[in-house]
Amino acid sequence: HKQSVWFCSCCWCCCCLLLFAGDPGSPAMFLVRAARRVYGWWCFSLDKLKIHLRGALARVHLRIGNLRNDIEVLHRVIAQLLVSDKLDAATLRVEEYVSKERLLEALEGIVIHCELLQARVHLVASDRSCPKEVRECIGTLCYASHRVDVEELSKIRQQLEYKYGQDVITELSMSRTLVQEDGHKSPAVDHIYVDERVAKPLETRLTSSDCMATLKEMCKRNDIPWGQPAVQQAHDFFV
């Protein structure tokens, strides 16, 4: 009889957790988060992590190809505007050009860390604590998961949170700028693991002076007179 009562009580608790886990502020959700933090490695799947890494690489490579095509098209558009002496319109196009170049730089850095984590994924499976050899990869990818529209990066972060806990992943994914802005004093964030090659392009704000400097540099580098662009010189540079 005691065993039956114990079994029924456990079933009732499980049902309550399933019914009320959707409310972030409910006690049931608090228990779920606590259980994931203590026993998060039960939810971790190495096979899923490998699948998400392959998917992220494929999607990022696709986006890199699309961005390079877009940048080439923008070259031609800016060339036509410079030839037509439409400086204001060219400046607006350069804003888009600089934004895409920065995103391209960040995505190329993400590819490097995806490939590195893919090569060292056995270290993730072998140790419950986060190895030093993959901290930069994990911190960079988890940081980018909230800033780059790649679904697989969010899934990678989720698997790593199951493995190491949400607090550890949050600390690893703190960039230098975020630490300075938020004023974190914890010793855990004294060392920045997020790669600056990925964080800087995503965090740097785009200003009109940056765009104008880029436009002037384009003209100066290829001997295009400022305000009086030469047709052939612009064609050779942008096409």
PDB file of C-alpha atoms in Angstrom:
ATOM      1  CA  HIS A   1       0.000   0.000   0.000  1.00  0.00           C
ATOM      2  CA  LYS A   2       2.838   2.409   0.837  1.00  0.00           C
ATOM      3  CA  GLN A   3       4.496   1.701  -2.495  1.00  0.00           C
ATOM      4  CA  SER A   4       1.246   2.448  -4.314  1.00  0.00           C
ATOM      5  CA  VAL A   5       0.835   5.745  -2.474  1.00  0.00           C
ATOM      6  CA  TRP A   6       4.439   6.683  -3.250  1.00  0.00           C
ATOM      7  CA  PHE A   7       3.985   5.814  -6.924  1.00  0.00           C
ATOM      8  CA  CYS A   8       0.752   7.815  -7.186  1.00  0.00           C
ATOM      9  CA  SER A   9       2.407  10.806  -5.506  1.00  0.00           C
ATOM     10  CA  CYS A  10       5.266  10.732  -7.991  1.00  0.00           C
ATOM     11  CA  CYS A  11       2.848  10.544 -10.906  1.00  0.00           C
ATOM     12  CA  TRP A  12       0.869  13.474  -9.488  1.00  0.00           C
ATOM     13  CA  CYS A  13       4.033  15.588  -9.144  1.00  0.00           C
ATOM     14  CA  CYS A  14       5.048  14.790 -12.715  1.00  0.00           C
ATOM     15  CA  CYS A  15       1.611  15.789 -13.997  1.00  0.00           C
ATOM     16  CA  CYS A  16       1.791  19.076 -12.102  1.00  0.00           C
ATOM     17  CA  LEU A  17       5.201  19.801 -13.584  1.00  0.00           C
ATOM     18  CA  LEU A  18       3.916  19.144 -17.101  1.00  0.00           C
ATOM     19  CA  LEU A  19       0.820  21.267 -16.571  1.00  0.00           C
ATOM     20  CA  PHE A  20       2.493  24.310 -15.008  1.00  0.00           C
ATOM     21  CA  ALA A  21       5.985  24.231 -16.529  1.00  0.00           C
ATOM     22  CA  GLY A  22       4.880  26.650 -19.230  1.00  0.00           C
ATOM     23  CA  ASP A  23       4.665  29.520 -16.721  1.00  0.00           C
ATOM     24  CA  PRO A  24       8.210  30.962 -16.313  1.00  0.00           C
ATOM     25  CA  GLY A  25       7.451  32.161 -12.790  1.00  0.00           C
ATOM     26  CA  SER A  26       5.799  29.006 -11.507  1.00  0.00           C
ATOM     27  CA  PRO A  27       7.431  26.818  -8.835  1.00  0.00           C
ATOM     28  CA  ALA A  28       7.281  23.943 -11.297  1.00  0.00           C
ATOM     29  CA  MET A  29       9.422  25.836 -13.791  1.00  0.00           C
ATOM     30  CA  PHE A  30      11.863  26.682 -11.018  1.00  0.00           C
ATOM     31  CA  LEU A  31      12.186  22.959 -10.230  1.00  0.00           C
ATOM     32  CA  VAL A  32      12.681  22.178 -13.914  1.00  0.00           C
ATOM     33  CA  ARG A  33      15.479  24.759 -14.196  1.00  0.00           C
ATOM     34  CA  ALA A  34      17.090  23.459 -11.006  1.00  0.00           C
ATOM     35  CA  ALA A  35      16.928  19.885 -12.254  1.00  0.00           C
ATOM     36  CA  ARG A  36      18.460  20.884 -15.582  1.00  0.00           C
ATOM     37  CA  ARG A  37      21.241  22.708 -13.780  1.00  0.00           C
ATOM     38  CA  VAL A  38      22.090  19.738 -11.565  1.00  0.00           C
ATOM     39  CA  TYR A  39      21.354  16.936 -14.009  1.00  0.00           C
ATOM     40  CA  GLY A  40      21.718  18.852 -17.267  1.00  0.00           C
ATOM     41  CA  TRP A  41      24.082  16.267 -18.707  1.00  0.00           C
ATOM     42  CA  TRP A  42      21.136  13.839 -18.882  1.00  0.00           C
ATOM     43  CA  CYS A  43      19.556  16.034 -21.572  1.00  0.00           C
ATOM     44  CA  PHE A  44      22.767  16.527 -23.531  1.00  0.00           C
ATOM     45  CA  SER A  45      23.117  14.612 -26.792  1.00  0.00           C
ATOM     46  CA  LEU A  46      26.490  14.470 -28.534  1.00  0.00           C
ATOM     47  CA  ASP A  47      24.867  13.267 -31.759  1.00  0.00           C
ATOM     48  CA  LYS A  48      22.505  16.249 -31.780  1.00  0.00           C
ATOM     49  CA  LEU A  49      25.406  18.617 -31.171  1.00  0.00           C
ATOM     50  CA  LYS A  50      27.273  17.159 -34.151  1.00  0.00           C
ATOM     51  CA  ILE A  51      24.175  17.458 -36.345  1.00  0.00           C
ATOM     52  CA  HIS A  52      23.628  21.083 -35.339  1.00  0.00           C
ATOM     53  CA  LEU A  53      27.291  21.914 -35.984  1.00  0.00           C
ATOM     54  CA  ARG A  54      27.081  20.475 -39.500  1.00  0.00           C
ATOM     55  CA  GLY A  55      23.817  22.315 -40.102  1.00  0.00           C
ATOM     56  CA  ALA A  56      25.270  25.590 -38.825  1.00  0.00           C
ATOM     57  CA  LEU A  57      28.287  25.269 -41.115  1.00  0.00           C
ATOM     58  CA  ALA A  58      26.077  24.608 -44.131  1.00  0.00           C
ATOM     59  CA  ARG A  59      23.765  27.522 -43.381  1.00  0.00           C
ATOM     60  CA  VAL A  60      26.586  29.969 -42.617  1.00  0.00           C
ATOM     61  CA  HIS A  61      28.432  29.020 -45.815  1.00  0.00           C
ATOM     62  CA  LEU A  62      25.217  29.660 -47.730  1.00  0.00           C
ATOM     63  CA  ARG A  63      24.793  33.077 -46.135  1.00  0.00           C
ATOM     64  CA  ILE A  64      28.424  33.932 -46.851  1.00  0.00           C
ATOM     65  CA  GLY A  65      27.886  33.160 -50.519  1.00  0.00           C
ATOM     66  CA  ASN A  66      24.743  35.291 -50.635  1.00  0.00           C
ATOM     67  CA  LEU A  67      26.497  38.172 -48.894  1.00  0.00           C
ATOM     68  CA  ARG A  68      29.399  38.113 -51.338  1.00  0.00           C
ATOM     69  CA  ASN A  69      26.966  38.234 -54.239  1.00  0.00           C
ATOM     70  CA  ASP A  70      25.118  41.145 -52.630  1.00  0.00           C
ATOM     71  CA  ILE A  71      28.385  43.025 -52.102  1.00  0.00           C
ATOM     72  CA  GLU A  72      29.309  42.580 -55.780  1.00  0.00           C
ATOM     73  CA  VAL A  73      25.918  43.957 -56.801  1.00  0.00           C
ATOM     74  CA  LEU A  74      26.396  46.914 -54.474  1.00  0.00           C
ATOM     75  CA  HIS A  75      29.774  47.592 -56.115  1.00  0.00           C
ATOM     76  CA  ARG A  76      28.058  48.034 -59.458  1.00  0.00           C
ATOM     77  CA  VAL A  77      25.291  50.188 -58.004  1.00  0.00           C
ATOM     78  CA  ILE A  78      27.766  52.463 -56.213  1.00  0.00           C
ATOM     79  CA  ALA A  79      29.794  52.727 -59.427  1.00  0.00           C
ATOM     80  CA  GLN A  80      26.746  53.969 -61.334  1.00  0.00           C
ATOM     81  CA  LEU A  81      25.960  56.502 -58.623  1.00  0.00           C
ATOM     82  CA  LEU A  82      29.527  57.779 -58.551  1.00  0.00           C
ATOM     83  CA  VAL A  83      29.545  58.085 -62.327  1.00  0.00           C
ATOM     84  CA  SER A  84      26.277  60.039 -62.122  1.00  0.00           C
ATOM     85  CA  ASP A  85      27.771  62.256 -59.384  1.00  0.00           C
ATOM     86  CA  LYS A  86      24.993  61.258 -56.956  1.00  0.00           C
ATOM     87  CA  LEU A  87      27.016  61.415 -53.769  1.00  0.00           C
ATOM     88  CA  ASP A  88      24.088  61.314 -51.332  1.00  0.00           C
ATOM     89  CA  ALA A  89      22.582  58.203 -52.907  1.00  0.00           C
ATOM     90  CA  ALA A  90      26.016  56.572 -53.037  1.00  0.00           C
ATOM     91  CA  THR A  91      26.494  57.234 -49.314  1.00  0.00           C
ATOM     92  CA  LEU A  92      23.229  55.445 -48.522  1.00  0.00           C
ATOM     93  CA  ARG A  93      24.349  52.448 -50.557  1.00  0.00           C
ATOM     94  CA  VAL A  94      27.689  52.455 -48.800  1.00  0.00           C
ATOM     95  CA  GLU A  95      25.879  52.088 -45.463  1.00  0.00           C
ATOM     96  CA  GLU A  96      24.401  48.828 -46.708  1.00  0.00           C
ATOM     97  CA  TYR A  97      27.784  47.846 -48.130  1.00  0.00           C
ATOM     98  CA  VAL A  98      29.606  48.380 -44.815  1.00  0.00           C
ATOM     99  CA  SER A  99      26.898  46.529 -42.841  1.00  0.00           C
ATOM    100  CA  LYS A 100      27.139  43.517 -45.128  1.00  0.00           C
ATOM    101  CA  GLU A 101      30.929  43.545 -44.993  1.00  0.00           C
ATOM    102  CA  ARG A 102      30.861  43.504 -41.194  1.00  0.00           C
ATOM    103  CA  LEU A 103      28.357  40.685 -41.117  1.00  0.00           C
ATOM    104  CA  LEU A 104      30.501  38.769 -43.621  1.00  0.00           C
ATOM    105  CA  GLU A 105      33.540  39.200 -41.375  1.00  0.00           C
ATOM    106  CA  ALA A 106      31.594  37.896 -38.366  1.00  0.00           C
ATOM    107  CA  LEU A 107      30.241  34.893 -40.282  1.00  0.00           C
ATOM    108  CA  GLU A 108      33.722  33.942 -41.468  1.00  0.00           C
ATOM    109  CA  GLY A 109      34.851  33.931 -37.828  1.00  0.00           C
ATOM    110  CA  ILE A 110      31.848  31.795 -36.865  1.00  0.00           C
ATOM    111  CA  VAL A 111      32.840  29.229 -39.506  1.00  0.00           C
ATOM    112  CA  ILE A 112      36.307  28.946 -37.954  1.00  0.00           C
ATOM    113  CA  HIS A 113      34.909  28.258 -34.483  1.00  0.00           C
ATOM    114  CA  CYS A 114      32.273  25.820 -35.765  1.00  0.00           C
ATOM    115  CA  GLU A 115      34.970  23.801 -37.510  1.00  0.00           C
ATOM    116  CA  LEU A 116      37.213  23.948 -34.440  1.00  0.00           C
ATOM    117  CA  LEU A 117      34.446  22.794 -32.094  1.00  0.00           C
ATOM    118  CA  GLN A 118      33.536  20.074 -34.575  1.00  0.00           C
ATOM    119  CA  ALA A 119      37.127  18.822 -34.484  1.00  0.00           C
ATOM    120  CA  ARG A 120      37.247  18.922 -30.659  1.00  0.00           C
ATOM    121  CA  VAL A 121      33.736  17.722 -29.939  1.00  0.00           C
ATOM    122  CA  HIS A 122      35.140  14.648 -28.189  1.00  0.00           C
ATOM    123  CA  LEU A 123      36.403  16.974 -25.434  1.00  0.00           C
ATOM    124  CA  VAL A 124      32.839  18.114 -24.792  1.00  0.00           C
ATOM    125  CA  ALA A 125      31.678  14.535 -24.349  1.00  0.00           C
ATOM    126  CA  SER A 126      34.595  13.404 -22.198  1.00  0.00           C
ATOM    127  CA  ASP A 127      34.397  15.928 -19.360  1.00  0.00           C
ATOM    128  CA  ARG A 128      31.457  17.320 -17.409  1.00  0.00           C
ATOM    129  CA  SER A 129      33.245  20.637 -16.843  1.00  0.00           C
ATOM    130  CA  CYS A 130      34.021  22.838 -19.822  1.00  0.00           C
ATOM    131  CA  PRO A 131      37.562  22.149 -21.120  1.00  0.00           C
ATOM    132  CA  LYS A 132      39.842  25.130 -21.711  1.00  0.00           C
ATOM    133  CA  GLU A 133      40.515  23.999 -25.282  1.00  0.00           C
ATOM    134  CA  VAL A 134      36.920  24.683 -26.378  1.00  0.00           C
ATOM    135  CA  ARG A 135      35.934  27.624 -24.193  1.00  0.00           C
ATOM    136  CA  GLU A 136      36.639  30.213 -26.877  1.00  0.00           C
ATOM    137  CA  CYS A 137      34.682  28.213 -29.463  1.00  0.00           C
ATOM    138  CA  ILE A 138      31.732  27.723 -27.130  1.00  0.00           C
ATOM    139  CA  GLY A 139      31.745  31.328 -25.917  1.00  0.00           C
ATOM    140  CA  THR A 140      31.908  32.745 -29.440  1.00  0.00           C
ATOM    141  CA  LEU A 141      29.184  30.511 -30.891  1.00  0.00           C
ATOM    142  CA  CYS A 142      26.844  31.068 -27.940  1.00  0.00           C
ATOM    143  CA  TYR A 143      27.459  34.809 -28.146  1.00  0.00           C
ATOM    144  CA  ALA A 144      26.625  34.794 -31.869  1.00  0.00           C
ATOM    145  CA  SER A 145      23.483  32.690 -31.361  1.00  0.00           C
ATOM    146  CA  HIS A 146      21.576  35.788 -30.140  1.00  0.00           C
ATOM    147  CA  ARG A 147      23.002  38.146 -32.778  1.00  0.00           C
ATOM    148  CA  VAL A 148      23.094  36.189 -36.030  1.00  0.00           C
ATOM    149  CA  ASP A 149      19.998  34.743 -37.668  1.00  0.00           C
ATOM    150  CA  VAL A 150      21.193  31.125 -37.792  1.00  0.00           C
ATOM    151  CA  GLU A 151      18.767  28.713 -36.156  1.00  0.00           C
ATOM    152  CA  GLU A 152      21.365  25.994 -35.624  1.00  0.00           C
ATOM    153  CA  LEU A 153      23.474  28.265 -33.405  1.00  0.00           C
ATOM    154  CA  SER A 154      20.582  28.521 -30.936  1.00  0.00           C
ATOM    155  CA  LYS A 155      20.291  24.738 -30.911  1.00  0.00           C
ATOM    156  CA  ILE A 156      24.023  24.422 -30.301  1.00  0.00           C
ATOM    157  CA  ARG A 157      23.722  26.814 -27.357  1.00  0.00           C
ATOM    158  CA  GLN A 158      20.805  24.784 -25.990  1.00  0.00           C
ATOM    159  CA  GLN A 159      22.790  21.543 -26.076  1.00  0.00           C
ATOM    160  CA  LEU A 160      25.746  23.216 -24.386  1.00  0.00           C
ATOM    161  CA  GLU A 161      23.476  24.634 -21.686  1.00  0.00           C
ATOM    162  CA  TYR A 162      22.181  21.113 -21.056  1.00  0.00           C
ATOM    163  CA  LYS A 163      25.768  19.955 -20.713  1.00  0.00           C
ATOM    164  CA  TYR A 164      27.360  22.709 -18.613  1.00  0.00           C
ATOM    165  CA  GLY A 165      24.440  24.737 -17.260  1.00  0.00           C
ATOM    166  CA  GLN A 166      23.005  28.086 -18.270  1.00  0.00           C
ATOM    167  CA  ASP A 167      25.166  30.121 -15.874  1.00  0.00           C
ATOM    168  CA  VAL A 168      28.416  28.741 -17.296  1.00  0.00           C
ATOM    169  CA  ILE A 169      27.359  29.398 -20.885  1.00  0.00           C
ATOM    170  CA  THR A 170      26.227  32.928 -20.021  1.00  0.00           C
ATOM    171  CA  GLU A 171      29.601  33.711 -18.477  1.00  0.00           C
ATOM    172  CA  LEU A 172      31.515  32.241 -21.421  1.00  0.00           C
ATOM    173  CA  SER A 173      29.449  34.230 -23.938  1.00  0.00           C
ATOM    174  CA  MET A 174      30.141  37.640 -22.374  1.00  0.00           C
ATOM    175  CA  SER A 175      32.064  39.837 -24.788  1.00  0.00           C
ATOM    176  CA  ARG A 176      34.417  42.593 -23.654  1.00  0.00           C
ATOM    177  CA  THR A 177      31.867  45.282 -24.515  1.00  0.00           C
ATOM    178  CA  LEU A 178      29.068  43.545 -22.598  1.00  0.00           C
ATOM    179  CA  VAL A 179      31.276  43.138 -19.534  1.00  0.00           C
ATOM    180  CA  GLN A 180      32.171  46.835 -19.583  1.00  0.00           C
ATOM    181  CA  GLU A 181      28.579  47.970 -20.121  1.00  0.00           C
ATOM    182  CA  ASP A 182      27.019  45.680 -17.525  1.00  0.00           C
ATOM    183  CA  GLY A 183      29.762  46.220 -14.963  1.00  0.00           C
ATOM    184  CA  HIS A 184      30.255  42.545 -14.125  1.00  0.00           C
ATOM    185  CA  LYS A 185      32.673  42.026 -11.249  1.00  0.00           C
ATOM    186  CA  SER A 186      32.581  38.226 -11.122  1.00  0.00           C
ATOM    187  CA  PRO A 187      35.991  36.503 -11.399  1.00  0.00           C
ATOM    188  CA  ALA A 188      34.398  34.161 -13.938  1.00  0.00           C
ATOM    189  CA  VAL A 189      34.316  36.951 -16.544  1.00  0.00           C
ATOM    190  CA  ASP A 190      37.820  38.287 -15.915  1.00  0.00           C
ATOM    191  CA  HIS A 191      38.904  36.343 -18.988  1.00  0.00           C
ATOM    192  CA  ILE A 192      36.988  37.085 -22.190  1.00  0.00           C
ATOM    193  CA  TYR A 193      36.407  33.992 -24.305  1.00  0.00           C
ATOM    194  CA  VAL A 194      34.398  35.603 -27.117  1.00  0.00           C
ATOM    195  CA  ASP A 195      36.540  36.120 -30.214  1.00  0.00           C
ATOM    196  CA  GLU A 196      36.919  39.818 -31.032  1.00  0.00           C
ATOM    197  CA  ARG A 197      36.884  38.975 -34.758  1.00  0.00           C
ATOM    198  CA  VAL A 198      33.235  38.023 -34.310  1.00  0.00           C
ATOM    199  CA  ALA A 199      32.180  40.406 -31.532  1.00  0.00           C
ATOM    200  CA  LYS A 200      33.632  43.631 -32.950  1.00  0.00           C
ATOM    201  CA  PRO A 201      31.798  43.577 -36.324  1.00  0.00           C
ATOM    202  CA  LEU A 202      28.508  42.738 -34.601  1.00  0.00           C
ATOM    203  CA  GLU A 203      28.790  45.309 -31.807  1.00  0.00           C
ATOM    204  CA  THR A 204      30.322  48.300 -33.591  1.00  0.00           C
ATOM    205  CA  ARG A 205      27.663  50.860 -34.391  1.00  0.00           C
ATOM    206  CA  LEU A 206      27.475  52.093 -37.948  1.00  0.00           C
ATOM    207  CA  THR A 207      27.825  55.874 -38.277  1.00  0.00           C
ATOM    208  CA  SER A 208      27.556  58.204 -41.242  1.00  0.00           C
ATOM    209  CA  SER A 209      31.195  59.227 -40.804  1.00  0.00           C
ATOM    210  CA  ASP A 210      32.261  55.584 -41.189  1.00  0.00           C
ATOM    211  CA  CYS A 211      30.316  55.303 -44.427  1.00  0.00           C
ATOM    212  CA  MET A 212      31.717  58.565 -45.785  1.00  0.00           C
ATOM    213  CA  ALA A 213      35.249  57.488 -44.897  1.00  0.00           C
ATOM    214  CA  THR A 214      34.706  54.183 -46.704  1.00  0.00           C
ATOM    215  CA  LEU A 215      33.379  55.961 -49.766  1.00  0.00           C
ATOM    216  CA  LYS A 216      36.296  58.369 -49.839  1.00  0.00           C
ATOM    217  CA  GLU A 217      38.738  55.511 -49.388  1.00  0.00           C
ATOM    218  CA  MET A 218      37.196  53.723 -52.372  1.00  0.00           C
ATOM    219  CA  CYS A 219      37.681  56.769 -54.558  1.00  0.00           C
ATOM    220  CA  LYS A 220      41.157  57.607 -53.264  1.00  0.00           C
ATOM    221  CA  ARG A 221      42.463  54.063 -53.573  1.00  0.00           C
ATOM    222  CA  ASN A 222      41.469  53.919 -57.238  1.00  0.00           C
ATOM    223  CA  ASP A 223      42.226  57.549 -58.224  1.00  0.00           C
ATOM    224  CA  ILE A 224      38.566  58.467 -58.638  1.00  0.00           C
ATOM    225  CA  PRO A 225      38.257  62.277 -58.252  1.00  0.00           C
ATOM    226  CA  TRP A 226      35.981  63.158 -55.333  1.00  0.00           C
ATOM    227  CA  GLY A 227      32.828  64.735 -56.751  1.00  0.00           C
ATOM    228  CA  GLN A 228      33.922  64.205 -60.374  1.00  0.00           C
ATOM    229  CA  PRO A 229      34.157  60.414 -60.804  1.00  0.00           C
ATOM    230  CA  ALA A 230      35.781  59.001 -63.906  1.00  0.00           C
ATOM    231  CA  VAL A 231      33.654  56.455 -65.736  1.00  0.00           C
ATOM    232  CA  GLN A 232      36.382  54.002 -66.699  1.00  0.00           C
ATOM    233  CA  GLN A 233      38.138  54.095 -63.316  1.00  0.00           C
ATOM    234  CA  ALA A 234      34.880  53.461 -61.467  1.00  0.00           C
ATOM    235  CA  HIS A 235      34.009  50.703 -63.897  1.00  0.00           C
ATOM    236  CA  ASP A 236      37.366  48.955 -63.386  1.00  0.00           C
ATOM    237  CA  PHE A 237      37.033  49.136 -59.596  1.00  0.00           C
ATOM    238  CA  PHE A 238      33.412  48.256 -58.993  1.00  0.00           C
ATOM    239  CA  VAL A 239      32.604  45.830 -61.830  1.00  0.00           C
TER     240      VAL A 239
END
